[in-house]
Short mmCIF file of C-alpha atoms in Angstrom, two decimals:
data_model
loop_
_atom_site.label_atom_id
_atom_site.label_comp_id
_atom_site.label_asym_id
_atom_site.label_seq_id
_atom_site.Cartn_x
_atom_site.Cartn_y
_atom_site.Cartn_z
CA UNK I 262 103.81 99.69 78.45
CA UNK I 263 102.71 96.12 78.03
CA UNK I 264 106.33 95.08 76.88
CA UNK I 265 107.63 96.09 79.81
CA UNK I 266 105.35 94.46 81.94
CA UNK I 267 105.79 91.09 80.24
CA UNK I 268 109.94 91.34 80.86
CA UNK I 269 109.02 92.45 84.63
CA UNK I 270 106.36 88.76 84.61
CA UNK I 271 109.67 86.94 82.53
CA UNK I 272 112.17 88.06 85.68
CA UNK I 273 109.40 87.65 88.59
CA UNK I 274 108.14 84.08 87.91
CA UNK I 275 112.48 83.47 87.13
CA UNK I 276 113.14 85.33 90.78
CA UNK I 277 110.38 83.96 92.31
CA UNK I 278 109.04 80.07 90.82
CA UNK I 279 106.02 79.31 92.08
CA UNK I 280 104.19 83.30 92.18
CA UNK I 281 99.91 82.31 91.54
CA UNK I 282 98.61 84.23 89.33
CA UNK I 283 97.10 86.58 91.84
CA UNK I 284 99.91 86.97 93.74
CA UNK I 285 101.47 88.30 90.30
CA UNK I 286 98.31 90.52 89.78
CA UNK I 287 99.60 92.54 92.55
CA UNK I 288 102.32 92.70 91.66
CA UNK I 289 102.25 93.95 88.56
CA UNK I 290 99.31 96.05 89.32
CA UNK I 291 96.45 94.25 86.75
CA UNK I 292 93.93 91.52 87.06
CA UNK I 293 94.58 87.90 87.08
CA UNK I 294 93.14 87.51 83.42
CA UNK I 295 95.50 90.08 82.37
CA UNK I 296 98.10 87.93 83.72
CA UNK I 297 97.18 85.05 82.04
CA UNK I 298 97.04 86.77 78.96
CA UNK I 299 100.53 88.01 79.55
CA UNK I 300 101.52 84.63 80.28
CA UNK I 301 100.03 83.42 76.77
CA UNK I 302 102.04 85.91 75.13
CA UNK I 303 105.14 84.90 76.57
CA UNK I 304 104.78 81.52 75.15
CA UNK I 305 104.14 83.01 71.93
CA UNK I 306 107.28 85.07 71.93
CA UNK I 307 109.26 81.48 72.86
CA UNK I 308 109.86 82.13 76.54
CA UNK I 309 108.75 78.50 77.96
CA UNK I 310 106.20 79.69 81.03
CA UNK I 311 103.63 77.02 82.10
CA UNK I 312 101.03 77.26 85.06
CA UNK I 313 100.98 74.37 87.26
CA UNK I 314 98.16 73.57 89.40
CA UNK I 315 97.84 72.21 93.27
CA UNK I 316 98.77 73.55 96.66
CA UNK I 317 102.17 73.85 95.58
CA UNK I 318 101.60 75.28 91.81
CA UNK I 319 101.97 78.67 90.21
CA UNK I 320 103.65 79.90 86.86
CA UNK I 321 107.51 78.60 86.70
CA UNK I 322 109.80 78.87 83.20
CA UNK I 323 110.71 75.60 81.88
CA UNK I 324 114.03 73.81 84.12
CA UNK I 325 117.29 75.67 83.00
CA UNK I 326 115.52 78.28 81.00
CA UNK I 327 116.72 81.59 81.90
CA UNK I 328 115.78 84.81 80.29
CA UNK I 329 118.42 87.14 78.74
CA UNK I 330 116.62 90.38 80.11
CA UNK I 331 118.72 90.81 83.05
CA UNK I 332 121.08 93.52 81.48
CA UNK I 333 120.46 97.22 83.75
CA UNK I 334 120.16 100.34 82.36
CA UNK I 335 121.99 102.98 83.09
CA UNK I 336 119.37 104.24 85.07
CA UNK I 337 118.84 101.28 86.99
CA UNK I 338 122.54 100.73 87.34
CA UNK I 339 122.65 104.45 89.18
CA UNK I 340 119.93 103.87 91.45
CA UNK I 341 121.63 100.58 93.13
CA UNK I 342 123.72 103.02 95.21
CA UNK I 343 120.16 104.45 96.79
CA UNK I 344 118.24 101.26 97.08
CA UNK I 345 118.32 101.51 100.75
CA UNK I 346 116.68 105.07 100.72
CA UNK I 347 113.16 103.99 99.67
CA UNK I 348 111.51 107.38 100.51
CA UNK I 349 114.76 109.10 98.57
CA UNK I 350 114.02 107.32 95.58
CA UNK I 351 110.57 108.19 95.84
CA UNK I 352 111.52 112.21 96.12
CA UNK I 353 113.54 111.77 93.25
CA UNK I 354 111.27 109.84 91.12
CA UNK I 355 113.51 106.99 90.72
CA UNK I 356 111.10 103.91 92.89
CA UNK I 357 110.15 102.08 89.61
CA UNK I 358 113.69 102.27 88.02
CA UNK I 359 115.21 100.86 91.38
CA UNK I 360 112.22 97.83 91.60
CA UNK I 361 113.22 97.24 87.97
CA UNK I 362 117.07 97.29 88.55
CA UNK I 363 116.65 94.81 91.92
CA UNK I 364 114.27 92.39 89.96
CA UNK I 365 116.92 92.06 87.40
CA UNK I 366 119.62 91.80 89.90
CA UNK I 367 117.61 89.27 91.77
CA UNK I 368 117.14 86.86 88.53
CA UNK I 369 121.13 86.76 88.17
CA UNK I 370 121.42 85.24 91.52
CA UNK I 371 121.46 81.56 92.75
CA UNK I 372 119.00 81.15 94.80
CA UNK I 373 121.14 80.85 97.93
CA UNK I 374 122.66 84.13 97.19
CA UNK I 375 119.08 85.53 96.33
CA UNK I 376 117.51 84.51 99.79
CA UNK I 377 120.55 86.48 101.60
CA UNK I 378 120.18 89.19 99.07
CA UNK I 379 116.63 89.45 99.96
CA UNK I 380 116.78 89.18 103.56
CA UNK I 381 118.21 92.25 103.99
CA UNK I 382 115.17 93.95 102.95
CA UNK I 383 113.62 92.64 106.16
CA UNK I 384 116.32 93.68 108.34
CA UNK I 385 117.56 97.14 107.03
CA UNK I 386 115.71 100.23 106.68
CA UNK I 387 117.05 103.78 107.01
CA UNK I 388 114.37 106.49 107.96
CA UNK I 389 116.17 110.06 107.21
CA UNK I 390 113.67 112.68 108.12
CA UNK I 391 114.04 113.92 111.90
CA UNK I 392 111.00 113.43 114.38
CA UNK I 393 107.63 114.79 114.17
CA UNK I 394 107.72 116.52 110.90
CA UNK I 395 105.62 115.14 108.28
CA UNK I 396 108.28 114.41 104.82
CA UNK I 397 107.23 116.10 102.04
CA UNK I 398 109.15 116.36 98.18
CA UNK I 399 109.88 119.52 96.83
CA UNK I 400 108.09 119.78 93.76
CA UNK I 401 110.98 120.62 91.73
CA UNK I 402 113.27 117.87 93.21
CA UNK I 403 112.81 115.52 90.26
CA UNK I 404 113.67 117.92 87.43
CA UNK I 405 116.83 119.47 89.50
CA UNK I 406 117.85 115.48 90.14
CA UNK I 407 117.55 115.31 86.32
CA UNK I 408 119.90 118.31 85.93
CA UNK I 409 122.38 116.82 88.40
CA UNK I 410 122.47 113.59 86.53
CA UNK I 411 122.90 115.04 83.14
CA UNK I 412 125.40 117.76 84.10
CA UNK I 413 122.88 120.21 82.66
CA UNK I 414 123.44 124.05 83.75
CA UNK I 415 120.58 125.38 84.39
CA UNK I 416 118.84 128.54 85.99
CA UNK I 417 117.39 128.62 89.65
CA UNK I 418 115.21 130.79 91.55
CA UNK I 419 115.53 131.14 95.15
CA UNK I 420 113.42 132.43 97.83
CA UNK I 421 115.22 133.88 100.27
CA UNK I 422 114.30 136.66 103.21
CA UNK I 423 116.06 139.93 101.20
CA UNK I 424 114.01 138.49 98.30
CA UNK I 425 114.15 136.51 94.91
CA UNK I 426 117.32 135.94 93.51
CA UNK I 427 118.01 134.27 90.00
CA UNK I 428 121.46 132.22 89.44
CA UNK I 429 123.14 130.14 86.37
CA UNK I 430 124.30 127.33 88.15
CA UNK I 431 126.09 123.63 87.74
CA UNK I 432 124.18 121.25 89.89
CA UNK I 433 126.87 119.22 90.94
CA UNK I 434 124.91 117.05 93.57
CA UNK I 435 122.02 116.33 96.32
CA UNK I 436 122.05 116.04 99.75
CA UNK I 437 119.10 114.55 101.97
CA UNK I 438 119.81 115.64 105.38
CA UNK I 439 117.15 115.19 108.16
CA UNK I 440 114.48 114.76 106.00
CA UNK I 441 115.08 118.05 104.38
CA UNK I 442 117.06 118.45 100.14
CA UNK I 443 119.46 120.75 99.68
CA UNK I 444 121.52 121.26 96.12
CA UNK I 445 124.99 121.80 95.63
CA UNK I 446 126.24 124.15 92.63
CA UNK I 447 128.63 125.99 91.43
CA UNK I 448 127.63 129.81 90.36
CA UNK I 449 128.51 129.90 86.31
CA UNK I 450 130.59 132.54 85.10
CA UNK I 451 132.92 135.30 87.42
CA UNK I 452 135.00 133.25 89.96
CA UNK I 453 132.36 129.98 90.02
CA UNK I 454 131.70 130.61 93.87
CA UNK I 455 129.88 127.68 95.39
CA UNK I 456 126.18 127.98 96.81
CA UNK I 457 124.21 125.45 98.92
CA UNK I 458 120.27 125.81 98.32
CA UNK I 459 117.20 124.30 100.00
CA UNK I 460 115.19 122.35 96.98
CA UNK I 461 111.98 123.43 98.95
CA UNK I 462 113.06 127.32 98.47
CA UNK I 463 113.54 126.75 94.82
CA UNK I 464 110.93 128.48 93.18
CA UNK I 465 111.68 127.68 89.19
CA UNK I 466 114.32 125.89 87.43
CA UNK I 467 114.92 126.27 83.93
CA UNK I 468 117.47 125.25 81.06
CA UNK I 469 120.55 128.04 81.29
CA UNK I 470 120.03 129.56 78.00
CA UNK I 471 123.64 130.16 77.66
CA UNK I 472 124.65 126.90 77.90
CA UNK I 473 123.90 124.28 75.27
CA UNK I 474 126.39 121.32 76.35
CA UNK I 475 126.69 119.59 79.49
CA UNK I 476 129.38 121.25 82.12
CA UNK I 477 132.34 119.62 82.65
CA UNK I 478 132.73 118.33 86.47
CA UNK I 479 135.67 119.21 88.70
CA UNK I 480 137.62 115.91 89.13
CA UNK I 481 138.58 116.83 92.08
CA UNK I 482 135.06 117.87 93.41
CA UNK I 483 133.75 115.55 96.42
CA UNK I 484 130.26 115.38 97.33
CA UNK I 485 130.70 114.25 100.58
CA UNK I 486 134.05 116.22 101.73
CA UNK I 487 131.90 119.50 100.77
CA UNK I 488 128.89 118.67 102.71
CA UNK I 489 130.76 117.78 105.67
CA UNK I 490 133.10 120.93 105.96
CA UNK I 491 129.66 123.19 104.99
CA UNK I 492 127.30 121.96 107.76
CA UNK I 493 130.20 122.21 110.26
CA UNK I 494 131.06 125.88 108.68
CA UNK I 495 127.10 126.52 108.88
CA UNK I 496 126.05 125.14 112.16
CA UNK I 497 129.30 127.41 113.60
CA UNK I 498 128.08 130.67 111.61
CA UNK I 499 124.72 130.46 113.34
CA UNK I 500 126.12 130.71 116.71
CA UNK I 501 126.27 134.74 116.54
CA UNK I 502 126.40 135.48 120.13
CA UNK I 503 127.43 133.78 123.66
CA UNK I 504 125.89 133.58 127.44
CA UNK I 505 127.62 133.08 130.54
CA UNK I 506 126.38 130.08 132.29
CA UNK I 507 127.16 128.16 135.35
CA UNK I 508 125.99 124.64 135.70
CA UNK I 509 126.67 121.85 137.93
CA UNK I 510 128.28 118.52 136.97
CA UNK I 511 125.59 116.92 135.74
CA UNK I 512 124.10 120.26 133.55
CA UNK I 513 127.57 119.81 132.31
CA UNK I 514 127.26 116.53 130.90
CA UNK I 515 123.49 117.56 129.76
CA UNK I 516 124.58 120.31 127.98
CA UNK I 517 125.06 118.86 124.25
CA UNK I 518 121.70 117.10 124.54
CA UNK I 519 120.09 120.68 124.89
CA UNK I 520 122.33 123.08 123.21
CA UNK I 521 124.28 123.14 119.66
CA UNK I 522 126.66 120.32 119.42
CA UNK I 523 129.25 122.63 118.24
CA UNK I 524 128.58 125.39 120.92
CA UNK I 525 128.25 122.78 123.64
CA UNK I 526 131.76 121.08 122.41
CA UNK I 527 133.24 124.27 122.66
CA UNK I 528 131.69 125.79 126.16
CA UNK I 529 133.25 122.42 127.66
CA UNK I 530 136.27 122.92 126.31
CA UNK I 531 136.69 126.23 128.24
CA UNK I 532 135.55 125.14 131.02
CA UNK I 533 137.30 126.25 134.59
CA UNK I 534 137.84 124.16 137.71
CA UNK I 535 134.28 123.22 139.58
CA UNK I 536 133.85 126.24 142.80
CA UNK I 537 133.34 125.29 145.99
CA UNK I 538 129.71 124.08 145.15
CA UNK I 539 130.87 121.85 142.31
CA UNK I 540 129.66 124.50 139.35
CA UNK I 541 131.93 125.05 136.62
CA UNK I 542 131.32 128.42 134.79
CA UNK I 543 131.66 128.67 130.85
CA UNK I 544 131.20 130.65 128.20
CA UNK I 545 128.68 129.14 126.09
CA UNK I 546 128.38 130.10 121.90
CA UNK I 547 124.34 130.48 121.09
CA UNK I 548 122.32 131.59 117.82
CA UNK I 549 120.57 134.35 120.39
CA UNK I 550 119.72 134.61 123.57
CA UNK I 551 115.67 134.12 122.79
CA UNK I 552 116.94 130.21 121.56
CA UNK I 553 119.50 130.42 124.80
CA UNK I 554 116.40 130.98 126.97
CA UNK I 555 114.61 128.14 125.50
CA UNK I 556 117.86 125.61 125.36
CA UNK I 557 118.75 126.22 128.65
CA UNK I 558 115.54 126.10 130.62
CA UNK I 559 115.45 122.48 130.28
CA UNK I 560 118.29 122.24 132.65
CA UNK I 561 116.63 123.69 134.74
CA UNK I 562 118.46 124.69 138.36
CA UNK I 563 121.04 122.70 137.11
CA UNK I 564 122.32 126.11 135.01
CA UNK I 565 122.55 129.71 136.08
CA UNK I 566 122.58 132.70 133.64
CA UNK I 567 125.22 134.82 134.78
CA UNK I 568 125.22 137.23 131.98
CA UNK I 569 123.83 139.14 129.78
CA UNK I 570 121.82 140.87 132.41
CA UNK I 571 118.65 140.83 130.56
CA UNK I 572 118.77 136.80 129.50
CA UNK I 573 119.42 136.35 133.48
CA UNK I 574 116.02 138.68 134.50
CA UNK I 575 113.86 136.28 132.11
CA UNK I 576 115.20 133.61 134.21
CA UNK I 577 114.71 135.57 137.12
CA UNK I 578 110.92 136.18 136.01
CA UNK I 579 110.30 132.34 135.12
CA UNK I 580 111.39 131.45 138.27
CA UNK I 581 108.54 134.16 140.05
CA UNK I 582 105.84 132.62 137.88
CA UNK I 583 106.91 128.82 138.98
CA UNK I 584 106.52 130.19 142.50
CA UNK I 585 103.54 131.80 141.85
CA UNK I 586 102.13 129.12 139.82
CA UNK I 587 102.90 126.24 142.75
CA UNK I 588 102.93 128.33 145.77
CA UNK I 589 105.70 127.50 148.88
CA UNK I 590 105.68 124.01 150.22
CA UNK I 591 103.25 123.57 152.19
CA UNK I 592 103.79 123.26 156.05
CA UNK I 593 103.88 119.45 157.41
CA UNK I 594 102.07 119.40 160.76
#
């Protein structure tokens, strides 16, 4: 523990020339006298660290020492591709590996290149979950990011509506989409169907006790290609059912805003020719009519249910409560 923390003072005061001793304190997450004990070891172990004192002071190597501690791990090396996910390193347990990689990176730089490198950190910053839902990490999401780093088969229980179910799989990747994990494996033995899991629904993971080696990947297996023809397959298969709507021009152009994208895309692209009152009827796809009835009511009277009957008599009963609740316009006198 305190070897590490010595290399992470070597690389910080080389990064950063100049750091006081508290300002490394916080850092590294101990008190100033541990610091300058650290910093007495150093010079002990022949790296050439001094403190200087005044306003412009601090703990600086000797000029044109460098340390040779700047080679990444593996690890480290990985986690470079994700250093602009903060909160997905975090899920995945890989936050001090990724400090550790970008202090190292940091200390190979010229200064001029470090300063750009580092601005970025003030200027970048992706936020993946969706609105007002508090992020939270599956429990099991570091272990199954283990397994998907090692090639490891393992076992994986799901929770799913009909019940439990129990699969050897190959974790072949992760995907962090609005906020929520979802795995990507392929089912061991039989034909090796594919399967796309929530990490939150995972109930256990364990090592597949058939399998004592690593699988071997698909070459020709891509992450992202996968992902993007599944969520366009999946968002599709939810739309089970379809309404009849008319809506004006501008409901028209409102209508992927409030609706599936996919559904909406498709309900515009059979639209017919605007009727006499500038309406344009359509056949609109929808997971069910209770979500319909919710989707569409933000349009307002700028849609009309025209079928099934019994989606159109909810909006015929909404409509007698806003009445009811507001009352006729009063008569101005």
């Amino acid at each position: 523990m305190r070897a590490a923390r010595l290399i992470r003072m070597a690389l910080l005061v080389q990064s950063s020339p100049g750091l006081t001793a508290a300002s490394l304190a916080l850092e590294l997450g101990v008190s100033e006298r541990t610091v300058i004990r650290d910093a007495q070891a150093l010079q002990e172990a022949g790296v050439p660290i001094r403190s200087e004192r005044g306003r412009t002071g601090g703990y600086r190597l000797a000029p044109g020492y460098r340390t040779r501690l700047t080679t990444l791990r593996p690890a480290e090396a990985e986690t470079l591709y994700l250093s602009g996910m903060p909160a997905a390193l975090r899920d995945l347990g890989l936050s001090g590996a990724a400090d550790s990689a970008r202090l190292k990176l940091s200390a190979t730089l010229l200064p001029s290149l470090r300063a750009a490198a580092e601005s970025s950190v003030h200027r970048f910053h992706l936020d993946a979950p969706a609105w007002f839902r508090e992020p939270s990490a599956p429990e099991l999401l570091p272990e199954l990011a283990r397994a998907v780093w090692d090639d490891r088969p393992v076992r994986l229980a799901y929770a799913r509506p009909g019940g439990e179910v129990s699969r050897p799989v190959e974790p072949y990747g992760l995907v962090l989409k609005a906020g929520v994990w979802y795995v990507v494996c392929r089912v061991r033995g039989g034909a090796g169907a594919w399967r796309t899991y929530r990490v939150d629904r995972v109930t256990a993971l364990s090592p597949d006790p058939g399998a004592e080696e690593p699988f071997v990947r698909d070459p020709s297996f891509d992450l992202a290609a996968y992902w993007e023809e599944h969520s366009a397959a999946f968002a599709r298969a939810l739309l089970r059912t379809s309404v009849t709507v008319r809506v004006t021009e501008r409901g028209l152009r409102r209508l992927p805003a409030v609706v599936d994208p996919a559904g909406a895309a498709e309900a515009q692209a059979s639209a017919g020719v605007p009727d006499a009152a500038g309406r344009v009827t359509l056949e609109l796809p929808v997971e069910s009519e209770e979500v319909a009835f919710e989707q569409l009511s933000v349009l307002g009277a700028e849609a009309e249910v025209l079928a099934p009957q019994g989606l159109r008599a909810r909006f015929r009963e909404r409509a007698r409560a806003l009445t009811a609740l507001y009352g006729p316009e009063e008569d101005q006198r």
